[in-house]
Amino acid sequence: NKKNPIVSTVLTSYEGAGALCAEKLFEEVKEEMKKADKPFVIVAIERTDNVTDEEKTNGFIEKFSELADADPQTKDKYRVETESEDKIEDSFDEVLRQNVKAVFITHPVIADKMSDVVFAQSEKFKDIIFCGFDSGAKQLNWLNSENENTAKFIGGVAQNAYDLGYNAVEQCVFSIE
């Protein structure tokens, strides 16, 4: 019998997680987008060697586009671009010249690097909104920063390791039964 032994799988929906970031970011920026006289530019920064980052970016872009295109006042008033982590470190000034209004960060390592740069050069980045993954110490400090001259970090999606583990054990028990 060549029956597949896998009965179930427990995993994170990275596209769904990216979509969640898009929903939160769209709520945060939609009024500004409506008033914009030039495209509202969002950059998604991802690790090029990480498939899950690509899935997060795809989920983010798809959901943000869906939300923005559904509103006649924001439709066609935005542009989402992707940058790889290695390029972005050398091109912060280029990002600023492109009139970037928001940044979606796909990985906690990138978020840590961005946090360091943003706090070191807070005046340059104060008008940019950031969101992404994960919720490590630097992201939490950024989220809780009360400095008005620091770029706003509206939040980071974090995996729920407890429920993932619980569901995995539960699925094992169901399989055995």
mmCIF file of C-alpha atoms in Angstrom:
data_model
loop_
_atom_site.group_PDB
_atom_site.id
_atom_site.type_symbol
_atom_site.label_atom_id
_atom_site.label_comp_id
_atom_site.label_asym_id
_atom_site.label_seq_id
_atom_site.Cartn_x
_atom_site.Cartn_y
_atom_site.Cartn_z
ATOM 1 C CA ASN A 1 0.000 0.000 0.000
ATOM 2 C CA LYS A 2 1.489 3.350 -1.043
ATOM 3 C CA LYS A 3 -0.814 5.465 1.085
ATOM 4 C CA ASN A 4 0.586 8.866 2.120
ATOM 5 C CA PRO A 5 1.438 8.602 5.835
ATOM 6 C CA ILE A 6 0.840 12.323 6.441
ATOM 7 C CA VAL A 7 -2.608 12.772 7.935
ATOM 8 C CA SER A 8 -2.452 16.497 8.716
ATOM 9 C CA THR A 9 -0.131 19.471 8.798
ATOM 10 C CA VAL A 10 0.191 22.409 11.196
ATOM 11 C CA LEU A 11 1.814 25.531 9.805
ATOM 12 C CA THR A 12 1.746 29.293 9.735
ATOM 13 C CA SER A 13 0.066 31.012 6.797
ATOM 14 C CA TYR A 14 2.764 33.493 5.857
ATOM 15 C CA GLU A 15 0.574 34.991 3.147
ATOM 16 C CA GLY A 16 -2.163 35.445 5.736
ATOM 17 C CA ALA A 17 0.293 37.082 8.113
ATOM 18 C CA GLY A 18 1.413 39.488 5.379
ATOM 19 C CA ALA A 19 -2.247 40.242 4.638
ATOM 20 C CA LEU A 20 -2.821 41.063 8.305
ATOM 21 C CA CYS A 21 -0.013 43.636 8.144
ATOM 22 C CA ALA A 22 -1.567 45.087 4.999
ATOM 23 C CA GLU A 23 -4.947 45.466 6.705
ATOM 24 C CA LYS A 24 -3.425 47.296 9.671
ATOM 25 C CA LEU A 25 -1.233 49.504 7.492
ATOM 26 C CA PHE A 26 -4.090 50.394 5.144
ATOM 27 C CA GLU A 27 -6.238 51.474 8.101
ATOM 28 C CA GLU A 28 -3.358 53.636 9.302
ATOM 29 C CA VAL A 29 -2.623 55.355 5.962
ATOM 30 C CA LYS A 30 -5.867 55.440 3.964
ATOM 31 C CA GLU A 31 -6.784 59.028 4.909
ATOM 32 C CA GLU A 32 -3.325 60.245 3.943
ATOM 33 C CA MET A 33 -3.567 58.302 0.667
ATOM 34 C CA LYS A 34 -6.892 59.967 -0.150
ATOM 35 C CA LYS A 35 -5.290 63.415 0.157
ATOM 36 C CA ALA A 36 -2.048 62.544 -1.654
ATOM 37 C CA ASP A 37 -1.255 64.398 -4.854
ATOM 38 C CA LYS A 38 1.390 61.854 -5.910
ATOM 39 C CA PRO A 39 1.602 58.073 -5.482
ATOM 40 C CA PHE A 40 1.788 56.779 -1.919
ATOM 41 C CA VAL A 41 4.916 54.612 -2.064
ATOM 42 C CA ILE A 42 5.276 51.535 0.120
ATOM 43 C CA VAL A 43 8.449 49.459 0.161
ATOM 44 C CA ALA A 44 8.433 45.816 1.214
ATOM 45 C CA ILE A 45 11.889 44.789 2.422
ATOM 46 C CA GLU A 46 12.497 41.059 2.269
ATOM 47 C CA ARG A 47 15.323 38.577 2.628
ATOM 48 C CA THR A 48 16.097 37.166 -0.797
ATOM 49 C CA ASP A 49 17.095 33.756 0.543
ATOM 50 C CA ASN A 50 13.870 33.214 2.468
ATOM 51 C CA VAL A 51 10.785 31.708 0.781
ATOM 52 C CA THR A 52 8.535 32.657 3.707
ATOM 53 C CA ASP A 53 9.494 36.318 3.240
ATOM 54 C CA GLU A 54 8.326 36.105 -0.353
ATOM 55 C CA GLU A 55 5.025 34.613 0.837
ATOM 56 C CA LYS A 56 4.621 37.411 3.410
ATOM 57 C CA THR A 57 5.298 40.022 0.717
ATOM 58 C CA ASN A 58 2.845 38.403 -1.699
ATOM 59 C CA GLY A 59 0.134 38.293 0.974
ATOM 60 C CA PHE A 60 0.854 41.910 1.903
ATOM 61 C CA ILE A 61 0.759 43.231 -1.666
ATOM 62 C CA GLU A 62 -2.350 41.251 -2.604
ATOM 63 C CA LYS A 63 -4.325 42.391 0.448
ATOM 64 C CA PHE A 64 -3.142 46.010 0.359
ATOM 65 C CA SER A 65 -4.020 46.250 -3.339
ATOM 66 C CA GLU A 66 -7.424 44.668 -2.714
ATOM 67 C CA LEU A 67 -8.225 47.169 0.047
ATOM 68 C CA ALA A 68 -6.852 50.223 -1.738
ATOM 69 C CA ASP A 69 -8.481 49.344 -5.066
ATOM 70 C CA ALA A 70 -11.865 48.800 -3.398
ATOM 71 C CA ASP A 71 -12.004 52.448 -2.328
ATOM 72 C CA PRO A 72 -12.407 54.915 -5.223
ATOM 73 C CA GLN A 73 -10.521 57.553 -3.217
ATOM 74 C CA THR A 74 -7.403 55.391 -2.841
ATOM 75 C CA LYS A 75 -7.547 53.345 -6.050
ATOM 76 C CA ASP A 76 -4.474 53.989 -8.231
ATOM 77 C CA LYS A 77 -2.976 56.327 -5.604
ATOM 78 C CA TYR A 78 -0.290 53.939 -4.351
ATOM 79 C CA ARG A 79 2.681 51.899 -5.480
ATOM 80 C CA VAL A 80 4.218 48.914 -3.668
ATOM 81 C CA GLU A 81 7.831 48.078 -4.432
ATOM 82 C CA THR A 82 10.054 45.326 -3.105
ATOM 83 C CA GLU A 83 13.661 45.655 -2.058
ATOM 84 C CA SER A 84 16.013 42.968 -0.868
ATOM 85 C CA GLU A 85 17.585 43.344 2.542
ATOM 86 C CA ASP A 86 21.110 43.557 1.163
ATOM 87 C CA LYS A 87 20.254 46.452 -1.164
ATOM 88 C CA ILE A 88 18.250 48.511 1.292
ATOM 89 C CA GLU A 89 21.113 49.046 3.730
ATOM 90 C CA ASP A 90 23.031 50.898 1.030
ATOM 91 C CA SER A 91 20.074 52.856 -0.256
ATOM 92 C CA PHE A 92 18.300 54.474 2.693
ATOM 93 C CA ASP A 93 18.841 57.863 1.098
ATOM 94 C CA GLU A 94 17.404 56.528 -2.173
ATOM 95 C CA VAL A 95 14.337 55.301 -0.283
ATOM 96 C CA LEU A 96 13.906 58.784 1.142
ATOM 97 C CA ARG A 97 14.272 60.369 -2.321
ATOM 98 C CA GLN A 98 11.556 58.057 -3.679
ATOM 99 C CA ASN A 99 9.042 59.658 -1.315
ATOM 100 C CA VAL A 100 8.442 56.385 0.520
ATOM 101 C CA LYS A 101 5.608 56.786 3.001
ATOM 102 C CA ALA A 102 5.520 53.278 4.496
ATOM 103 C CA VAL A 103 7.796 50.273 4.899
ATOM 104 C CA PHE A 104 6.727 46.660 5.346
ATOM 105 C CA ILE A 105 9.474 44.565 6.954
ATOM 106 C CA THR A 106 9.264 40.808 6.373
ATOM 107 C CA HIS A 107 11.790 39.513 8.892
ATOM 108 C CA PRO A 108 12.831 40.312 12.486
ATOM 109 C CA VAL A 109 16.516 40.548 11.520
ATOM 110 C CA ILE A 110 15.626 43.293 9.037
ATOM 111 C CA ALA A 111 13.409 44.966 11.640
ATOM 112 C CA ASP A 112 16.325 45.055 14.080
ATOM 113 C CA LYS A 113 18.584 46.661 11.454
ATOM 114 C CA MET A 114 15.878 49.146 10.483
ATOM 115 C CA SER A 115 15.296 50.004 14.124
ATOM 116 C CA ASP A 116 18.988 50.811 14.598
ATOM 117 C CA VAL A 117 19.070 53.027 11.499
ATOM 118 C CA VAL A 118 15.781 54.778 12.275
ATOM 119 C CA PHE A 119 16.801 55.622 15.842
ATOM 120 C CA ALA A 120 20.260 56.797 14.733
ATOM 121 C CA GLN A 121 18.784 59.038 12.015
ATOM 122 C CA SER A 122 15.323 59.691 13.412
ATOM 123 C CA GLU A 123 14.855 63.092 11.762
ATOM 124 C CA LYS A 124 15.208 61.567 8.274
ATOM 125 C CA PHE A 125 12.639 58.813 8.854
ATOM 126 C CA LYS A 126 10.088 60.548 11.076
ATOM 127 C CA ASP A 127 7.446 60.775 8.314
ATOM 128 C CA ILE A 128 7.601 57.091 7.360
ATOM 129 C CA ILE A 129 5.347 54.426 8.912
ATOM 130 C CA PHE A 130 6.795 50.971 9.522
ATOM 131 C CA CYS A 131 5.184 47.587 10.182
ATOM 132 C CA GLY A 132 6.159 43.968 9.816
ATOM 133 C CA PHE A 133 7.535 40.940 11.621
ATOM 134 C CA ASP A 134 8.241 40.002 14.554
ATOM 135 C CA SER A 135 7.922 41.399 18.033
ATOM 136 C CA GLY A 136 11.407 41.163 19.501
ATOM 137 C CA ALA A 137 12.897 43.551 22.050
ATOM 138 C CA LYS A 138 13.951 46.189 19.497
ATOM 139 C CA GLN A 139 10.549 46.196 17.813
ATOM 140 C CA LEU A 140 8.771 46.476 21.166
ATOM 141 C CA ASN A 141 11.025 49.377 22.174
ATOM 142 C CA TRP A 142 10.290 51.027 18.828
ATOM 143 C CA LEU A 143 6.566 50.406 19.196
ATOM 144 C CA ASN A 144 6.564 51.932 22.672
ATOM 145 C CA SER A 145 8.824 54.881 21.830
ATOM 146 C CA GLU A 146 7.317 58.195 22.833
ATOM 147 C CA ASN A 147 9.836 60.252 20.844
ATOM 148 C CA GLU A 148 7.825 62.348 18.362
ATOM 149 C CA ASN A 149 10.808 62.540 16.004
ATOM 150 C CA THR A 150 11.061 58.777 15.560
ATOM 151 C CA ALA A 151 9.375 57.028 12.661
ATOM 152 C CA LYS A 152 6.188 55.303 13.705
ATOM 153 C CA PHE A 153 6.224 51.512 14.082
ATOM 154 C CA ILE A 154 2.579 50.455 14.129
ATOM 155 C CA GLY A 155 3.243 46.837 15.022
ATOM 156 C CA GLY A 156 4.655 43.486 14.166
ATOM 157 C CA VAL A 157 2.979 40.162 13.541
ATOM 158 C CA ALA A 158 4.312 37.382 15.747
ATOM 159 C CA GLN A 159 3.693 33.667 15.472
ATOM 160 C CA ASN A 160 1.783 32.059 18.297
ATOM 161 C CA ALA A 161 4.249 29.288 19.157
ATOM 162 C CA TYR A 162 2.072 27.909 21.958
ATOM 163 C CA ASP A 163 -0.953 27.333 19.726
ATOM 164 C CA LEU A 164 1.207 25.967 16.899
ATOM 165 C CA GLY A 165 2.694 23.412 19.280
ATOM 166 C CA TYR A 166 -0.664 22.624 20.867
ATOM 167 C CA ASN A 167 -2.272 22.080 17.470
ATOM 168 C CA ALA A 168 0.623 19.878 16.338
ATOM 169 C CA VAL A 169 0.268 17.633 19.403
ATOM 170 C CA GLU A 170 -3.508 17.596 18.986
ATOM 171 C CA GLN A 171 -3.144 16.516 15.349
ATOM 172 C CA CYS A 172 -0.757 13.730 16.403
ATOM 173 C CA VAL A 173 -3.307 12.444 18.899
ATOM 174 C CA PHE A 174 -6.063 12.558 16.262
ATOM 175 C CA SER A 175 -3.827 10.647 13.848
ATOM 176 C CA ILE A 176 -3.074 7.937 16.391
ATOM 177 C CA GLU A 177 -6.735 7.592 17.281
#
